[in-house]
Coordinates of C-alpha atoms in Angstrom, one line a residue:
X1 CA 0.0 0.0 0.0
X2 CA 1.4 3.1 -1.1
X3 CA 0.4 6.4 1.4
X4 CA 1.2 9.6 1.4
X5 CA 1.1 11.8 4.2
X6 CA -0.3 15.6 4.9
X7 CA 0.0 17.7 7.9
X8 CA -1.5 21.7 8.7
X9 CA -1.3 23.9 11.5
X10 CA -4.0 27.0 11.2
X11 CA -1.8 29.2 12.7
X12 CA 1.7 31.3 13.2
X13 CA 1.1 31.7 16.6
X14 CA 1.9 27.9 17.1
X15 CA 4.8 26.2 16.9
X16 CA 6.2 25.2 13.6
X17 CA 7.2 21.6 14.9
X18 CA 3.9 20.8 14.2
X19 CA 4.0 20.0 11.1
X20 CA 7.0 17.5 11.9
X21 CA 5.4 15.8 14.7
X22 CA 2.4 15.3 12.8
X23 CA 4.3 13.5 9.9
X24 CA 6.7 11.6 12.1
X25 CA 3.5 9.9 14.0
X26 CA 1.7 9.1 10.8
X27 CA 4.9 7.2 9.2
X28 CA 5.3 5.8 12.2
X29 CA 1.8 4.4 12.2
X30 CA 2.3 3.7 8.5
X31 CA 5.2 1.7 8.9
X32 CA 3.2 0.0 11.7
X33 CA 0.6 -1.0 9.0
X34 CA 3.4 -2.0 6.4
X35 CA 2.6 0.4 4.4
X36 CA 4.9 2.6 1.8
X37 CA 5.4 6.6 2.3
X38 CA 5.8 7.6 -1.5
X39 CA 4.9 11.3 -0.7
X40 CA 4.6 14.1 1.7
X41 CA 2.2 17.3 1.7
X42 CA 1.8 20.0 4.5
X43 CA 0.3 23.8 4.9
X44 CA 1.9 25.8 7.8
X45 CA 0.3 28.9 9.6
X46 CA -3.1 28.0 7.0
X47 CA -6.5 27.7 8.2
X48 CA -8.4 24.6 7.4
X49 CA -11.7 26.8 6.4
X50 CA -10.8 27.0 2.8
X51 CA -8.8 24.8 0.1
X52 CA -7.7 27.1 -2.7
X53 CA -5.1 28.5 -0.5
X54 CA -3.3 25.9 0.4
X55 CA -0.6 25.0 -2.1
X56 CA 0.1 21.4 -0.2
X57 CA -3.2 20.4 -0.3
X58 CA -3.4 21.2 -3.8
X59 CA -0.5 19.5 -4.7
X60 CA -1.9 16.3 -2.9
X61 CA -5.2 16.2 -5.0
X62 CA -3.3 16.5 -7.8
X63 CA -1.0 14.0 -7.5
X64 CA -4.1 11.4 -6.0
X65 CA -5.5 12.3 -9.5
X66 CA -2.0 10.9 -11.6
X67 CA -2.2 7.9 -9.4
X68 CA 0.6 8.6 -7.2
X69 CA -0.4 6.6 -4.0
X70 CA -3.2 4.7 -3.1
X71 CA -4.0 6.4 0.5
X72 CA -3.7 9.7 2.2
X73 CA -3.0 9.7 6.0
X74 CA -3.3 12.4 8.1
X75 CA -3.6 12.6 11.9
X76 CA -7.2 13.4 12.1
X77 CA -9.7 14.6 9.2
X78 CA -9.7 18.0 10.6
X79 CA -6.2 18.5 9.6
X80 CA -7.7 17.9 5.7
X81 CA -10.5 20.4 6.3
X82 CA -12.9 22.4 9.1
X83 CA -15.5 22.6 6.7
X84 CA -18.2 20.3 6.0
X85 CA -18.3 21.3 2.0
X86 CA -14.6 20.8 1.7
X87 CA -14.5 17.5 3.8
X88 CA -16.8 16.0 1.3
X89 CA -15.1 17.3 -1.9
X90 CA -11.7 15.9 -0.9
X91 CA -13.1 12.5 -0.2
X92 CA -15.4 12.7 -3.6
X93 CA -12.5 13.2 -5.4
X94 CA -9.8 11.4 -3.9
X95 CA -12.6 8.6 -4.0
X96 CA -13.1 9.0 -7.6
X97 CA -8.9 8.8 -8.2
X98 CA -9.0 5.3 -5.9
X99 CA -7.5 6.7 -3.3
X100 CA -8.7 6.0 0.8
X101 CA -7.9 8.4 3.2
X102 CA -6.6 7.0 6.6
X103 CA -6.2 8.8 10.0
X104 CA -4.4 7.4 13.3
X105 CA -7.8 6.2 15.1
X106 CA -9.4 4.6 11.7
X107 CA -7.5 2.8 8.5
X108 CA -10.4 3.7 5.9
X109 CA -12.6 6.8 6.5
X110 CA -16.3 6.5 5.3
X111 CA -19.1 8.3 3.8
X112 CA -20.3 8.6 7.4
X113 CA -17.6 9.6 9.1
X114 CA -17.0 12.6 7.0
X115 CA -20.1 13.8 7.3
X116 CA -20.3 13.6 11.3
X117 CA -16.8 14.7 12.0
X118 CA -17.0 17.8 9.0
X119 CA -19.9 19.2 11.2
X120 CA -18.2 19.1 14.1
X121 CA -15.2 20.4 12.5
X122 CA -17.3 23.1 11.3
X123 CA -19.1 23.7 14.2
X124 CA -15.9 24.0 16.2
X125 CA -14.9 27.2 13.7
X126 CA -18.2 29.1 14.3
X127 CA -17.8 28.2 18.4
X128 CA -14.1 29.5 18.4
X129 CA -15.7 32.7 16.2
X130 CA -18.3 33.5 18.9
X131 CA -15.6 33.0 21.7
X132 CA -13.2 35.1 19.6
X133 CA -15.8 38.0 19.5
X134 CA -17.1 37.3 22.9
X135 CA -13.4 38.1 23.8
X136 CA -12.4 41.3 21.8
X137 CA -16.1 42.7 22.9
X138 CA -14.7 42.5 26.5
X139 CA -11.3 43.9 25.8
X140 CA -12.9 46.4 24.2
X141 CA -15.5 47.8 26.7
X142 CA -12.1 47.6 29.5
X143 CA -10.4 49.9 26.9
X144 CA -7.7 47.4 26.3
X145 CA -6.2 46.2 22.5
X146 CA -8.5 44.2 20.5
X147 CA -6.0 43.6 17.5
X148 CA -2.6 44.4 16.2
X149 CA 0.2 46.8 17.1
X150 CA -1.3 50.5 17.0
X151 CA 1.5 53.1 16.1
X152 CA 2.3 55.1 19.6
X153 CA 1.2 52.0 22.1
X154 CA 2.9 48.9 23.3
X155 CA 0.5 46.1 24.4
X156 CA 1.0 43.7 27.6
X157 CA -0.1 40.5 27.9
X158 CA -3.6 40.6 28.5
X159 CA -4.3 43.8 26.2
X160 CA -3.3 46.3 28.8
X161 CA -2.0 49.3 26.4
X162 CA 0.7 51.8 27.4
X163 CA 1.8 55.3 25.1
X164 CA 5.3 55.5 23.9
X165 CA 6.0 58.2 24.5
X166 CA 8.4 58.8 21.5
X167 CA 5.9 57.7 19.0
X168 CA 3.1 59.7 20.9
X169 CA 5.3 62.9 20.5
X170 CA 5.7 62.2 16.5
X171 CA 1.7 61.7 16.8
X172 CA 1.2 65.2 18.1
X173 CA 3.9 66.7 15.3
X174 CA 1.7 64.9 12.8
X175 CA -1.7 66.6 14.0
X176 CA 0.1 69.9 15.0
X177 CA 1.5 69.9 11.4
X178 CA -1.9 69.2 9.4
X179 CA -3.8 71.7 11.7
X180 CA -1.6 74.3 10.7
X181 CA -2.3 73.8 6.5
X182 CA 0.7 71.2 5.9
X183 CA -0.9 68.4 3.8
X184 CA -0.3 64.8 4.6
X185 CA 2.1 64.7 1.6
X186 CA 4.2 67.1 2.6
X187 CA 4.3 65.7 6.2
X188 CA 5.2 62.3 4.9
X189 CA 8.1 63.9 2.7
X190 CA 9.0 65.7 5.4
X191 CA 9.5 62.4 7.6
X192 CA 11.1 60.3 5.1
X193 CA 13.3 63.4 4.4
X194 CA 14.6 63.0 8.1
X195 CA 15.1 59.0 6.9
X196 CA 11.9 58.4 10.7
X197 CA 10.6 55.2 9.8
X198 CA 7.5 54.7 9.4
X199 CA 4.8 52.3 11.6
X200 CA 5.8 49.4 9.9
X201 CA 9.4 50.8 9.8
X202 CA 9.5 51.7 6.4
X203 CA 8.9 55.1 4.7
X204 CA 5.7 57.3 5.4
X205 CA 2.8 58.0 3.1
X206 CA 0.3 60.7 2.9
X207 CA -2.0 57.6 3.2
X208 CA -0.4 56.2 6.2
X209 CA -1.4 59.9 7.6
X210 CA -4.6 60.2 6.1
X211 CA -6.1 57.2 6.0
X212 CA -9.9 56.2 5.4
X213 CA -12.8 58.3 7.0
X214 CA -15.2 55.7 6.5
X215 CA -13.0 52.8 8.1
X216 CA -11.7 55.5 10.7
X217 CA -7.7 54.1 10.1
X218 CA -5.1 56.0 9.7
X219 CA -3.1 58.5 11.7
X220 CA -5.3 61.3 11.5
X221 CA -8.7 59.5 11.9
X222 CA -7.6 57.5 14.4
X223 CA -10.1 57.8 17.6
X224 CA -7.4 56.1 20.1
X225 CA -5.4 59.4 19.9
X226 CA -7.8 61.3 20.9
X227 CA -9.0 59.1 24.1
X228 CA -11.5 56.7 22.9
X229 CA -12.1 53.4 21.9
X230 CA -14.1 53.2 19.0
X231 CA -14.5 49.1 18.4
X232 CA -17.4 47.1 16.8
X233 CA -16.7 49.0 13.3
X234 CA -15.5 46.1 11.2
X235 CA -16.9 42.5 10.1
X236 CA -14.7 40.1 8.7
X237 CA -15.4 37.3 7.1
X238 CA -13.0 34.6 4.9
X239 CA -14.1 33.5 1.6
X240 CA -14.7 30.0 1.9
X241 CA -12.9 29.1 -1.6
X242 CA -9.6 31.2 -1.3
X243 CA -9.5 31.4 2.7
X244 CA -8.8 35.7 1.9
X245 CA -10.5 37.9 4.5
X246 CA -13.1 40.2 3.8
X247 CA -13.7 43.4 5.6
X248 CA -17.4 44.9 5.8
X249 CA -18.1 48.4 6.9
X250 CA -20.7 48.1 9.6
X251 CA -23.6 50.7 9.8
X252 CA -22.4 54.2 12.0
X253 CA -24.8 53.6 14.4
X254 CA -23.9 49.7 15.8
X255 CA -20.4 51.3 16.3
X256 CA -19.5 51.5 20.2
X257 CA -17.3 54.2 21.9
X258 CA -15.8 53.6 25.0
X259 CA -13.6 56.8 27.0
X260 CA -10.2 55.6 27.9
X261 CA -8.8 59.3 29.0
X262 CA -5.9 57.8 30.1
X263 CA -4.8 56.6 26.4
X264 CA -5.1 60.3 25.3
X265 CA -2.0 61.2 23.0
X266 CA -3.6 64.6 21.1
X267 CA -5.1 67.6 23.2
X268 CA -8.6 68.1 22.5
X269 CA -8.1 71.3 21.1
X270 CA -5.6 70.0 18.8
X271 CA -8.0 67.0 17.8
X272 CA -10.7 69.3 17.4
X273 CA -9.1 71.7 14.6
X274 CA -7.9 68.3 12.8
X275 CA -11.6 67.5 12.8
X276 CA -12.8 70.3 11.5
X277 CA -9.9 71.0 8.8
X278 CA -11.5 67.2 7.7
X279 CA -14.4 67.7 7.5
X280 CA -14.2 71.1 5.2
X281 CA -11.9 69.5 3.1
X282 CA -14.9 66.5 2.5
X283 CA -17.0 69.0 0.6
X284 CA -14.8 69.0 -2.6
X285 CA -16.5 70.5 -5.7
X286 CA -18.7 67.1 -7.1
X287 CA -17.0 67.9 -10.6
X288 CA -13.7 67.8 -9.2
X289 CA -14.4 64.5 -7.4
X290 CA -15.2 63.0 -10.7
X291 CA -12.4 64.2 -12.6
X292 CA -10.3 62.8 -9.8
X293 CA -12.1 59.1 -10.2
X294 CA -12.4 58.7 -13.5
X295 CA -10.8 55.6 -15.0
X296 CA -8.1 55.4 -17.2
X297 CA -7.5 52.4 -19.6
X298 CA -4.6 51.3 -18.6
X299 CA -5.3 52.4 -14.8
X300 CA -2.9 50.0 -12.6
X301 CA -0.6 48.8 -15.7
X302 CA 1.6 52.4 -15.5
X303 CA 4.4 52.4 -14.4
X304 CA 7.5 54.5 -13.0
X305 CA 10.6 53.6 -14.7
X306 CA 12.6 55.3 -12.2
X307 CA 10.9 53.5 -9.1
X308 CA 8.8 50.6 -10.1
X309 CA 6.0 52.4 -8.5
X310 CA 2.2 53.1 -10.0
X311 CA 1.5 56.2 -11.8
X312 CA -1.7 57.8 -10.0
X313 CA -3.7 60.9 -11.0
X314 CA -2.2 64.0 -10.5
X315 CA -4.7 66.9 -11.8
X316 CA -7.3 66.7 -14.3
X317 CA -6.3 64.4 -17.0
X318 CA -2.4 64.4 -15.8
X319 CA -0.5 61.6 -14.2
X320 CA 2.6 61.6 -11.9
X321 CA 4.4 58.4 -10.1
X322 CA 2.8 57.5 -6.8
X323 CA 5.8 57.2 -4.7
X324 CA 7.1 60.8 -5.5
X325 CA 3.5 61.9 -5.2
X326 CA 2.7 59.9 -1.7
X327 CA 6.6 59.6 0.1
X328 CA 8.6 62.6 -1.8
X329 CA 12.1 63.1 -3.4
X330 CA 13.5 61.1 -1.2
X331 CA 12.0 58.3 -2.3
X332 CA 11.2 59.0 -5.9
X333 CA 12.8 62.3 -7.5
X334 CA 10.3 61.5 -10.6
X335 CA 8.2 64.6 -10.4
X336 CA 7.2 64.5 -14.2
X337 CA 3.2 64.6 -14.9
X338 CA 2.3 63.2 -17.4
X339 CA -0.8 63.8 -20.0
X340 CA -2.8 60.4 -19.6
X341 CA -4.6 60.9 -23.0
X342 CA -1.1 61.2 -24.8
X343 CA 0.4 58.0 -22.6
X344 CA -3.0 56.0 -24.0
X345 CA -3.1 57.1 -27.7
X346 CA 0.8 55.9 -27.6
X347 CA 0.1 52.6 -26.2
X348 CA -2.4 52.1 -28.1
X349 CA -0.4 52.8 -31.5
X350 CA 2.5 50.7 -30.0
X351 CA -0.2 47.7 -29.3
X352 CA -1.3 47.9 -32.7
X353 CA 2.0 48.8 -34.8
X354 CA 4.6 46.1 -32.7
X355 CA 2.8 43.8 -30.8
X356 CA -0.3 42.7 -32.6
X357 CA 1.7 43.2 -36.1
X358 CA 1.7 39.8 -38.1
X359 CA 5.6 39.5 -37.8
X360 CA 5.3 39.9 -33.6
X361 CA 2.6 37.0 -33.9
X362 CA 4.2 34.5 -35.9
X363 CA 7.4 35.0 -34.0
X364 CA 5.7 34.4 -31.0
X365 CA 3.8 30.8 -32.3
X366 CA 7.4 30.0 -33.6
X367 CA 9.4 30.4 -30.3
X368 CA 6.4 29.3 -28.1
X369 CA 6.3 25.8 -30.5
X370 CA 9.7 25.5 -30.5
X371 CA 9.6 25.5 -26.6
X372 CA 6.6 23.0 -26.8
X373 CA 9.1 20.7 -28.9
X374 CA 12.2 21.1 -25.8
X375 CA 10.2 20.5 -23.0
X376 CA 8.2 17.1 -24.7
X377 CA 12.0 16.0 -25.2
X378 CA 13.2 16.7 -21.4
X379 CA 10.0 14.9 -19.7
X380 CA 10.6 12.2 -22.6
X381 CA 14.6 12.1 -21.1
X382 CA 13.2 12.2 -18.0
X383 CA 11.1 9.0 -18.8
X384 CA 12.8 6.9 -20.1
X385 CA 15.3 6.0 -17.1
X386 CA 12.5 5.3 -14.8
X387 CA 10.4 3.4 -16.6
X388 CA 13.3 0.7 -17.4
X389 CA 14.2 1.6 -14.1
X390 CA 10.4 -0.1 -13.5
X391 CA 11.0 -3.0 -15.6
X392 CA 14.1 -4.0 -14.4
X393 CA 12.7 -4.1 -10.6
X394 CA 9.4 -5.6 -11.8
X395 CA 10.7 -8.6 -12.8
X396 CA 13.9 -9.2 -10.3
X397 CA 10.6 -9.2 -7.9
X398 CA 8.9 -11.4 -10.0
X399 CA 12.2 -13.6 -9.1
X400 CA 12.4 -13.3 -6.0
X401 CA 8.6 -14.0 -5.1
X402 CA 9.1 -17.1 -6.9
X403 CA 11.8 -18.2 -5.1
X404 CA 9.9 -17.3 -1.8
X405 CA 7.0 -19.6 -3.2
X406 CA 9.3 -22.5 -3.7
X407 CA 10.5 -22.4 -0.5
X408 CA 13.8 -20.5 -0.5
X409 CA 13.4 -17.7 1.2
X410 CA 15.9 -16.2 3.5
X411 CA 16.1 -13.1 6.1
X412 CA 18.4 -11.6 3.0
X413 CA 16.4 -12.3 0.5
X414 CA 13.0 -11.4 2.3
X415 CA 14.9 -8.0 3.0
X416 CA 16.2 -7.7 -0.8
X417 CA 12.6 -8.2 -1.5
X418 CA 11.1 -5.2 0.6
X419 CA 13.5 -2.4 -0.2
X420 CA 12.9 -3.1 -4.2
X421 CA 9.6 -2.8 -3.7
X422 CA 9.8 0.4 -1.8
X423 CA 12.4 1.8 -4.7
X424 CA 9.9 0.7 -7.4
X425 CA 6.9 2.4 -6.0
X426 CA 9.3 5.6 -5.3
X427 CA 10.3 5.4 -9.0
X428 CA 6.5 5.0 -9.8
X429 CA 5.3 7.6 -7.8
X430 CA 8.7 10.1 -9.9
X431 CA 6.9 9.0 -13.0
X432 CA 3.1 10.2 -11.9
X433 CA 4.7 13.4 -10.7
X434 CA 6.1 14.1 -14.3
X435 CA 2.8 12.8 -16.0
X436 CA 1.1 15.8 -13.5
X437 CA 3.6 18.4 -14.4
X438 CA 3.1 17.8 -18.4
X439 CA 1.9 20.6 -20.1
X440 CA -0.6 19.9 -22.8
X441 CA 0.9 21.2 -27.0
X442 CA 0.6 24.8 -26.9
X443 CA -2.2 25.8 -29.9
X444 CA -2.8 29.2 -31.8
X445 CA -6.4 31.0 -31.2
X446 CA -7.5 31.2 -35.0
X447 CA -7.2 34.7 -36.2
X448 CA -6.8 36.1 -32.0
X449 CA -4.2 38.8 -33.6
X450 CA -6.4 40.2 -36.1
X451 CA -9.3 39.9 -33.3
X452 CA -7.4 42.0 -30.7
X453 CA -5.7 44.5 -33.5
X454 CA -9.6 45.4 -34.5
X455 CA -10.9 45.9 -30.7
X456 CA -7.8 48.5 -30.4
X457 CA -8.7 49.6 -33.4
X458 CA -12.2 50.3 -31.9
X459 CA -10.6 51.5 -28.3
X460 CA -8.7 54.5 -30.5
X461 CA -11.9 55.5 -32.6
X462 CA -13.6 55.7 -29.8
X463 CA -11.5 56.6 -26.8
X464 CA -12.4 60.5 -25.8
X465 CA -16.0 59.0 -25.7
X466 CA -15.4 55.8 -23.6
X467 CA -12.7 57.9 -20.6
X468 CA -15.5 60.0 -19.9
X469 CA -18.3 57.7 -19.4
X470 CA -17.8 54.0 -20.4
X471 CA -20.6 52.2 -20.7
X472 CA -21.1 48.3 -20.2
X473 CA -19.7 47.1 -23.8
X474 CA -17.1 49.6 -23.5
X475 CA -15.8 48.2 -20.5
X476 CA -15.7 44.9 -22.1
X477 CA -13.6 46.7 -24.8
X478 CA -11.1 48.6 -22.9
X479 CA -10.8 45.0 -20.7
X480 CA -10.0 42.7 -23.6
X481 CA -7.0 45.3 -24.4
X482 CA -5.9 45.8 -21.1
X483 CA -5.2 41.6 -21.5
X484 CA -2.9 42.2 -23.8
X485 CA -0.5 44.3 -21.3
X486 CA 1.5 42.9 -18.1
X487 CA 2.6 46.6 -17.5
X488 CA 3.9 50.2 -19.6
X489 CA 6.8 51.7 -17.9
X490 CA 7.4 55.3 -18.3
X491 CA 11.2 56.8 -18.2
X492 CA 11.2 61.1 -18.6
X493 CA 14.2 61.7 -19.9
X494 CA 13.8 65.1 -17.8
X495 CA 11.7 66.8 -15.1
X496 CA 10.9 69.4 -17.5
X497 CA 7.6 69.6 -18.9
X498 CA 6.9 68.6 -22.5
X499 CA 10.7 66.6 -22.5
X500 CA 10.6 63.4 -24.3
X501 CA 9.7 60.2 -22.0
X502 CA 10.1 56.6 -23.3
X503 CA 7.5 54.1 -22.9
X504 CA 8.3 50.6 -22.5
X505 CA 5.1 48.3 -23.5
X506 CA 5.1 45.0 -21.6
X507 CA 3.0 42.6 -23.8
X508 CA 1.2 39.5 -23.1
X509 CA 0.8 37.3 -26.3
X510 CA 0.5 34.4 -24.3
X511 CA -3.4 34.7 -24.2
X512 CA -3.3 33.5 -28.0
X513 CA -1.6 30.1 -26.3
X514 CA -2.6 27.1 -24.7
X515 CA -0.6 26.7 -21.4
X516 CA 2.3 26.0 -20.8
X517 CA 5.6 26.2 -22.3
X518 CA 9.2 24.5 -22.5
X519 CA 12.5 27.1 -22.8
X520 CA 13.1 29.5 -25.8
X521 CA 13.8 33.4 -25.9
X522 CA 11.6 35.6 -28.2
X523 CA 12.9 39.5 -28.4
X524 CA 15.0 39.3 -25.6
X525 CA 12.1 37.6 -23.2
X526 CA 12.8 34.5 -21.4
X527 CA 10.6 31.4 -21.5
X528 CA 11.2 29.5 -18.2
X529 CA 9.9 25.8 -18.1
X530 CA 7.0 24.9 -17.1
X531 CA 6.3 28.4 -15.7
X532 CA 5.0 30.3 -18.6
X533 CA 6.9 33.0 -21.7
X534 CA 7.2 36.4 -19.9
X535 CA 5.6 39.0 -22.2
X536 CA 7.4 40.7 -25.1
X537 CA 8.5 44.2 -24.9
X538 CA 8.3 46.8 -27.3
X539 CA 9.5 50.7 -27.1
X540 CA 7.3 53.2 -27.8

């Protein structure tokens, strides 16, 4: 019996051993069954509430779909999965591949027994959730910390929060600054100017000072500074597919205050003229707000060539890198804007004139078929060992277990006998793992160059139009030739407005491929086995 082994722990707050202590008691109790340990799979610090986010349990299913082993133990089924849903999805499909799952109190787990241990794996998540909030809703009406480090406090075991007082002084520079007209960009240059780290200890933002007014974060919204405990703001939920938490905005009015005067780092007065500096900034002209939101088409893909950073907007219709913009010179001395319309109508001519051109294409197909053709011969090199490797063990077994049924066996020979047939089902289980990593012949989309070259075609016809107010099937335009792009960097030869910049276009031609390809170089872009062709780049 060939088994492979998995092991989780939900959390970094235990200890990483874990994982080892879980798999040395399952191959102990394997070995104890005489049975053969072909593979190992584990998630550290992962929660057992979704699948999708963990790589080892992915990599399991995947190889219990090539055939790799015929059982998976683990220490208990919760280690597989706390939900119901999930429980029964790994044991349909490892089921359906003809693979049991085993744990240390049962050798074959049922039908049944996922069901009754999945609810009470799931019930033990929404318990620990109630207990969890139960908690924090105490810690919270006593004043004390309900969740990570807040910049200017220390926490003590138990919650208990104390000021430091150098942070709290920086604190009171930060308000003292903004009441007095600074804006939180030109506090946060102003920091990272005098190389203070930030709250995470790298450089400051203007959003690290502004923050959100809706979820009240951020150094000037921050209620703590000002003496109370503002909790019960917040829900957040994981997705149940990708394990990702997912913040919700309560309604204003289930929010609870509580005064904790003694936690006061700002002066009321000082707090005060913040607040109200706020809260006439929040009545921006509506135009001005919509000029400010209004999407670009390549919104995201932009960026710095000096930095690596995003471009974000600047003014109406100009553009300027986000790290100058946000941190200052110090951090970026890129203080070119930039005309978005002019950066769009050049990318667009680019995408149409190098990348979609008929030679780009064709040299694509050749160099991604090419890498098709090197990576069929490496698994087939890879192959070909093992499977005489197979042979030759599958019938020097075949001798031996006739010469055990005539009577001759021997302590040797019964010894000889075991470890080939642990180094043939090792060899076996190398040979599924390279069937799984195969990648199917890579394939051409019929006409996909000419299809994308005509929606740019339509994007540039129609562009003034659709950046003002796309509608549905604009979207759907300006997001199929988005596709083509990984990213645009932008390098100004000069600060001075109106001096040349060069734009470097990023392409992604591999949409008009089947996944995945072998090793070849197209245009200066590497094509890494089994791991994709990085986009071709053009200048613009």
């Amino acid at each position: 019996m060939r088994a492979a082994l998995y092991a989780r722990y939900s959390s970094e707050r235990q200890n990483e051993r874990s994982i080892e202590d879980q798999l040395a008691v399952c191959r102990r109790h394997a070995e104890g069954r005489g049975w053969s340990v072909v593979a190992t799979f584990s998630d550290a610090a992962i929660s057992g509430a979704a699948m999708l986010n963990r790589p080892g349990l992915q990599a399991l299913l995947a190889a219990g779909a090539a055939g790799a082993f015929d059982v998976v133990l683990v220490e208990d089924e919760d280690r597989l999965a706390r939900n119901l849903e999930h429980q029964a999805n790994i044991y349909n499909r490892l089921r359906h591949a003809g693979v049991a799952i085993a744990t240390l109190s049962s050798d074959a787990i049922g039908i049944l027994e996922v069901g009754l241990r999945g609810v009470m794996a799931e019930l033990y998540l929404v318990n620990l959730g109630q207990k969890t909030r139960r908690g924090l809703r105490a810690n919270a009406e006593k004043g004390l910390a309900t969740g990570s480090r807040l910049y200017g406090y220390a926490s003590a075991p138990g919650g208990a929060l104390t000021i430091i007082e150098s942070e709290a002084a920086l604190i009171r520079r930060i308000f003292a600054a903004y009441a007095a007209g600074q804006t939180a960009r030109d506090i946060a240059a102003a920091l990272n100017a005098e190389g203070v780290p930030g709250p995470r200890g790298g450089s400051w933002t203007a959003s690290t000072i502004n923050g959100s007014r809706q979820r009240a974060n951020g150094i000037l919204h921050t209620d703590l500074y000002a003496g109370v405990k503002t909790w019960n703001r917040m829900e957040v939920r994981k997705d149940p597919e990708t394990g990702k938490r997912l913040p919700t905005m309560r309604p204003r009015s289930e929010w609870r205050e509580t005064p904790v005067p003694e936690l006061r780092i700002v002066p009321d007065d000082l707090s005060q003229a913040v607040r109200a500096r706020k809260a006439a900034e929040s009545g921006l002209h509506p135009q001005a707000i919509a000029n400010r939101r209004r999407p670009g088409v390549f919104t995201g893909l932009l960026k710095c060539g000096r930095c690596g950073s995003s471009y974000t907007v600047y003014n109406s219709g100009r553009l300027i890198c986000a790290a100058h913009r946000e941190k200052g010179d110090t951090v970026c001395a890129n203080r070119r804007t930039l005309a978005r319309a002019e950066i769009e109508e050049r990318v667009l001519r680019g995408l149409q004139d190098r990348l979609l051109s008929p030679e780009a294409v064709a040299a694509y197909v050749r160099a991604y078929h090419a890498a098709w053709a090197d990576h069929a011969r490496a698994q087939a090199d890879m192959r070909a060992p093992l499977e005489q490797r197979i042979a030759s063990l599958g019938r020097s077994i075949e001798r031996l277990v006739d010469a055990v049924c005539d009577g001759q066996a021997s302590a040797a020979m019964m010894a000889r006998l075991k470890a080939q047939e642990a180094e043939i089902e090792e060899a076996r289980a190398q040979l599924a793992e390279i069937a799984t990593a195969a990648p199917p012949p890579v394939t051409l989309h019929p006409n996909a160059g000419a299809t994308y070259a005509r929606l740019v075609e339509q994007l540039q016809a129609n562009l003034s139009r659709m950046s003002a107010a796309p509608d549905v099937a604009d979207r759907a335009v300006i997001e199929a030739v988005r596709a083509l792009v990984q990213r645009i960097e932008i390098f100004p030869e000069s600060d001075d407005r109106g001096a040349p910049v060069e734009i470097v276009l990023h392409g992604d031609l591999a949409r008009f491929m089947s996944p995945e390809p072998g090793v070849a170089t197209l245009r200066g872009s590497k094509v890494v086995a089994g791991g994709g062709i990085e986009p071709p780049t053009c200048g613009l």
